[in-house]
Amino acid sequence: MSDNKQATVLIVDDQPANIHALAALLKKDYRILTATRGEKALELAANMPPPDLILLDIVMPDMDGHEVCCRLKNGEATKAIPIIFVTALGEEQDEEHGLNLGAADYISKPFSPAIVRARVRNQINLKLRTDRLEQVAMQDGLTQIPNRRHFDQKLREEWARLTRNDQSLSLLMIDIDQFKPYNDHYGHGAGDECLRQVAQALYQVPQRPMDLVARYGGEEFAVVLPETDEEGAEHLAQRLLEAVRALGIEHAYSDVALQVTISIGSATHSPRQLKHDAEALKRSADQALYQAKSQGRNRVGFG
């Protein structure tokens, strides 16, 4: 399957005939989403995964294309989506205004099918290349799972989204127990291999695309669990404990167990607590992790 086959284009126009014309041009190469109003376009753009490109009409009732563009560019989760204005407003100042708002390109109606296809293809290819570079920048080189930067971004985005939608957010902070003695006695090469195995074991546990397992730094990991309450977070934390124990990595220098284990701090902020901030959730999870360690490690603590 080619990159273009995987790409999604959102077409926004208050005239269904215009949507049908554009969709007919592009449906062979892209997955198509449609919206006839600005609010619906914003809702679709905020869904995960977001569209790779938005074709946006300017003259629409209630919320025009310029307003939709501004809101998308001001949203943390939607600001990177390229926008092409497709509009009958053909004056030079109209095009300049659209580009100044952050649009990537501008197509005038009536449009040429060949021009539409070429400009869409160019923007999609650029977006996919940018996404690949971003993916590399968001990945931990040693363990091949998301890194601290990716974690920080995800936590920020989910906090904003769940505050808006009045839903719970859970966070797990994880530490490999007695990792320094492991490194000191087995060597840094073995330590790196241990980190890789633990990272991959943790990464395999969550099943939902919205969940994120990341290397937080050193021997620490973090798991972001959107739309998850205390009970759900505890259940997943127990599965993570079991997944690492199941690796059976020998650790003769641990005072916890004869194999490598982890400690987990679990914290959940319900809708009524989301008036705080993401840092407060991290502090709660850190305190819970400290509690798990102080109670003997190889367990879950709760914030």
CSV table of C-alpha atoms in Angstrom, one decimal, residues 68-285:
chain,number,residue,atom,x,y,z
A,68,VAL,CA,-12.2,27.5,10.9
A,69,CYS,CA,-8.6,27.9,9.7
A,70,CYS,CA,-7.7,30.2,12.7
A,71,ARG,CA,-9.2,27.7,15.2
A,72,LEU,CA,-7.4,24.8,13.6
A,73,LYS,CA,-4.0,26.6,13.7
A,74,ASN,CA,-4.6,27.6,17.4
A,75,GLY,CA,-5.4,24.0,18.4
A,76,GLU,CA,-2.5,21.9,19.8
A,77,ALA,CA,-3.7,18.7,18.1
A,78,THR,CA,-4.7,20.3,14.8
A,79,LYS,CA,-2.2,23.1,14.1
A,80,ALA,CA,0.0,20.8,11.9
A,81,ILE,CA,-2.7,19.8,9.5
A,82,PRO,CA,-2.1,21.5,6.1
A,83,ILE,CA,-5.1,23.4,4.7
A,84,ILE,CA,-5.8,24.3,1.1
A,85,PHE,CA,-8.5,26.9,0.6
A,86,VAL,CA,-10.8,26.0,-2.3
A,87,THR,CA,-12.9,29.1,-3.0
A,88,ALA,CA,-14.6,31.4,-5.5
A,89,LEU,CA,-12.9,34.4,-3.8
A,90,GLY,CA,-10.3,34.9,-6.4
A,91,GLU,CA,-8.9,38.3,-5.6
A,92,GLU,CA,-5.2,38.6,-4.8
A,93,GLN,CA,-5.9,40.0,-1.4
A,94,ASP,CA,-8.2,37.1,-0.6
A,95,GLU,CA,-5.4,34.6,-1.4
A,96,GLU,CA,-2.9,36.7,0.6
A,97,HIS,CA,-5.2,36.8,3.6
A,98,GLY,CA,-5.8,33.0,3.5
A,99,LEU,CA,-2.0,32.3,3.3
A,100,ASN,CA,-1.4,34.7,6.2
A,101,LEU,CA,-3.8,32.7,8.3
A,102,GLY,CA,-1.6,29.6,7.9
A,103,ALA,CA,-3.1,27.9,4.8
A,104,ALA,CA,-0.6,25.9,2.8
A,105,ASP,CA,-2.2,26.6,-0.6
A,106,TYR,CA,-5.1,28.2,-2.4
A,107,ILE,CA,-7.3,26.9,-5.3
A,108,SER,CA,-9.8,29.1,-7.1
A,109,LYS,CA,-13.2,27.9,-8.2
A,110,PRO,CA,-14.0,26.8,-10.8
A,111,PHE,CA,-11.1,24.5,-10.4
A,112,SER,CA,-9.1,22.4,-12.8
A,113,PRO,CA,-9.3,18.7,-11.8
A,114,ALA,CA,-5.6,18.2,-12.8
A,115,ILE,CA,-4.5,21.2,-10.6
A,116,VAL,CA,-6.5,19.9,-7.6
A,117,ARG,CA,-5.0,16.5,-7.8
A,118,ALA,CA,-1.5,17.8,-8.2
A,119,ARG,CA,-1.7,20.3,-5.3
A,120,VAL,CA,-3.3,17.7,-3.1
A,121,ARG,CA,-0.6,15.2,-3.9
A,122,ASN,CA,2.1,17.7,-3.2
A,123,GLN,CA,0.7,18.7,0.2
A,124,ILE,CA,0.1,15.0,1.2
A,125,ASN,CA,3.6,14.0,0.2
A,126,LEU,CA,5.1,16.9,2.2
A,127,LYS,CA,2.9,16.1,5.2
A,128,LEU,CA,3.9,12.4,5.1
A,129,ARG,CA,7.6,13.3,4.9
A,130,THR,CA,7.2,15.7,7.8
A,131,ASP,CA,5.3,13.1,9.8
A,132,ARG,CA,8.1,10.6,9.3
A,133,LEU,CA,10.8,13.1,10.5
A,134,GLU,CA,8.6,13.9,13.5
A,135,GLN,CA,8.2,10.2,14.3
A,136,VAL,CA,12.0,9.8,14.4
A,137,ALA,CA,12.3,12.9,16.6
A,138,MET,CA,9.7,11.4,19.0
A,139,GLN,CA,11.3,8.0,19.3
A,140,ASP,CA,13.8,6.8,21.9
A,141,GLY,CA,16.9,5.6,20.1
A,142,LEU,CA,17.7,2.8,22.5
A,143,THR,CA,14.3,1.2,23.2
A,144,GLN,CA,12.5,2.2,20.0
A,145,ILE,CA,9.4,3.3,21.9
A,146,PRO,CA,8.1,6.9,22.2
A,147,ASN,CA,10.5,9.3,24.1
A,148,ARG,CA,10.1,12.0,26.7
A,149,ARG,CA,9.3,14.6,24.1
A,150,HIS,CA,6.5,12.5,22.7
A,151,PHE,CA,5.2,11.9,26.2
A,152,ASP,CA,5.2,15.6,27.1
A,153,GLN,CA,3.3,16.4,23.9
A,154,LYS,CA,0.7,13.6,24.3
A,155,LEU,CA,0.0,14.5,28.0
A,156,ARG,CA,-0.5,18.2,27.0
A,157,GLU,CA,-2.8,17.3,24.1
A,158,GLU,CA,-4.9,14.8,26.1
A,159,TRP,CA,-5.2,17.1,29.1
A,160,ALA,CA,-6.6,19.8,26.8
A,161,ARG,CA,-8.9,17.4,25.0
A,162,LEU,CA,-10.2,15.7,28.2
A,163,THR,CA,-10.7,19.0,30.0
A,164,ARG,CA,-12.9,20.0,27.1
A,165,ASN,CA,-14.8,16.7,27.0
A,166,ASP,CA,-15.1,16.3,30.8
A,167,GLN,CA,-13.4,12.9,30.9
A,168,SER,CA,-10.9,11.2,33.2
A,169,LEU,CA,-7.2,11.0,32.5
A,170,SER,CA,-4.8,8.5,34.1
A,171,LEU,CA,-1.1,8.4,34.3
A,172,LEU,CA,1.3,5.6,35.3
A,173,MET,CA,5.0,6.4,36.3
A,174,ILE,CA,7.2,3.3,36.2
A,175,ASP,CA,10.7,2.6,37.6
A,176,ILE,CA,12.8,-0.5,37.1
A,177,ASP,CA,13.6,-1.8,40.6
A,178,GLN,CA,17.2,-1.8,41.7
A,179,PHE,CA,18.5,-0.9,38.2
A,180,LYS,CA,21.8,0.7,39.4
A,181,PRO,CA,22.9,-2.6,41.0
A,182,TYR,CA,21.9,-4.4,37.8
A,183,ASN,CA,24.0,-2.1,35.7
A,184,ASP,CA,26.9,-2.2,38.1
A,185,HIS,CA,27.1,-6.0,38.3
A,186,TYR,CA,26.0,-7.1,34.8
A,187,GLY,CA,27.5,-4.2,32.8
A,188,HIS,CA,26.1,-1.4,30.7
A,189,GLY,CA,25.6,-3.6,27.7
A,190,ALA,CA,23.3,-5.9,29.7
A,191,GLY,CA,21.7,-2.9,31.2
A,192,ASP,CA,20.8,-1.5,27.8
A,193,GLU,CA,19.4,-4.9,26.7
A,194,CYS,CA,17.4,-5.0,30.0
A,195,LEU,CA,15.9,-1.6,29.2
A,196,ARG,CA,15.0,-2.7,25.6
A,197,GLN,CA,13.3,-5.8,26.8
A,198,VAL,CA,11.3,-4.1,29.6
A,199,ALA,CA,10.4,-1.2,27.2
A,200,GLN,CA,9.0,-3.7,24.6
A,201,ALA,CA,7.1,-5.7,27.2
A,202,LEU,CA,5.5,-2.5,28.6
A,203,TYR,CA,4.7,-1.3,25.1
A,204,GLN,CA,2.8,-4.4,24.1
A,205,VAL,CA,0.4,-4.3,27.0
A,206,PRO,CA,-2.1,-1.4,26.2
A,207,GLN,CA,-4.4,-2.3,23.3
A,208,ARG,CA,-6.0,1.1,22.5
A,209,PRO,CA,-4.3,3.4,19.9
A,210,MET,CA,-4.9,6.4,22.2
A,211,ASP,CA,-2.8,5.0,25.0
A,212,LEU,CA,0.9,5.9,25.1
A,213,VAL,CA,3.9,4.1,26.6
A,214,ALA,CA,7.1,6.1,26.6
A,215,ARG,CA,10.6,6.1,28.0
A,216,TYR,CA,10.6,9.0,30.5
A,217,GLY,CA,14.4,8.9,31.1
A,218,GLY,CA,17.0,6.5,32.4
A,219,GLU,CA,15.2,3.5,33.8
A,220,GLU,CA,11.9,5.3,34.1
A,221,PHE,CA,8.8,4.9,31.8
A,222,ALA,CA,5.4,6.5,31.7
A,223,VAL,CA,2.0,5.5,30.4
A,224,VAL,CA,-0.7,8.0,29.4
A,225,LEU,CA,-4.2,6.5,29.6
A,226,PRO,CA,-6.9,8.9,28.3
A,227,GLU,CA,-10.6,8.3,29.2
A,228,THR,CA,-9.5,5.8,31.9
A,229,ASP,CA,-10.7,5.8,35.6
A,230,GLU,CA,-8.9,4.6,38.7
A,231,GLU,CA,-10.1,1.0,38.3
A,232,GLY,CA,-9.0,0.9,34.6
A,233,ALA,CA,-5.6,2.3,35.5
A,234,GLU,CA,-5.1,-0.2,38.3
A,235,HIS,CA,-6.1,-3.1,36.0
A,236,LEU,CA,-3.5,-2.0,33.4
A,237,ALA,CA,-0.8,-1.4,36.0
A,238,GLN,CA,-1.2,-5.0,37.3
A,239,ARG,CA,-0.8,-6.3,33.7
A,240,LEU,CA,2.3,-4.2,33.3
A,241,LEU,CA,3.8,-5.7,36.5
A,242,GLU,CA,3.1,-9.2,35.2
A,243,ALA,CA,4.5,-8.5,31.8
A,244,VAL,CA,7.9,-7.5,33.2
A,245,ARG,CA,7.9,-10.4,35.7
A,246,ALA,CA,7.1,-12.8,32.8
A,247,LEU,CA,10.4,-11.7,31.1
A,248,GLY,CA,12.3,-13.6,33.8
A,249,ILE,CA,15.4,-11.4,33.5
A,250,GLU,CA,17.8,-12.6,36.2
A,251,HIS,CA,18.7,-10.0,38.9
A,252,ALA,CA,20.8,-11.6,41.6
A,253,TYR,CA,21.7,-8.2,43.1
A,254,SER,CA,18.1,-7.0,43.8
A,255,ASP,CA,16.7,-7.1,47.3
A,256,VAL,CA,13.2,-7.2,45.8
A,257,ALA,CA,13.2,-10.5,43.8
A,258,LEU,CA,15.5,-12.8,41.9
A,259,GLN,CA,14.4,-11.2,38.6
A,260,VAL,CA,13.9,-7.7,37.2
A,261,THR,CA,10.7,-6.1,38.5
A,262,ILE,CA,9.1,-2.7,38.3
A,263,SER,CA,7.3,-0.3,40.6
A,264,ILE,CA,4.4,1.8,39.4
A,265,GLY,CA,2.7,5.0,40.6
A,266,SER,CA,-0.8,5.4,39.4
A,267,ALA,CA,-2.8,8.7,39.4
A,268,THR,CA,-6.1,9.6,37.9
A,269,HIS,CA,-7.7,13.1,37.6
A,270,SER,CA,-11.4,13.0,37.1
A,271,PRO,CA,-13.3,15.8,35.3
A,272,ARG,CA,-13.8,17.8,38.5
A,273,GLN,CA,-10.0,17.7,39.1
A,274,LEU,CA,-9.0,18.7,35.6
A,275,LYS,CA,-9.1,22.4,36.6
A,276,HIS,CA,-5.6,21.8,37.9
A,277,ASP,CA,-2.9,21.1,35.3
A,278,ALA,CA,-1.0,18.2,33.8
A,279,GLU,CA,1.9,18.9,36.1
A,280,ALA,CA,-0.4,18.2,39.1
A,281,LEU,CA,-1.2,14.8,37.6
A,282,LYS,CA,2.5,14.0,37.2
A,283,ARG,CA,3.2,15.0,40.8
A,284,SER,CA,0.4,12.7,42.0
A,285,ALA,CA,1.8,9.8,39.9
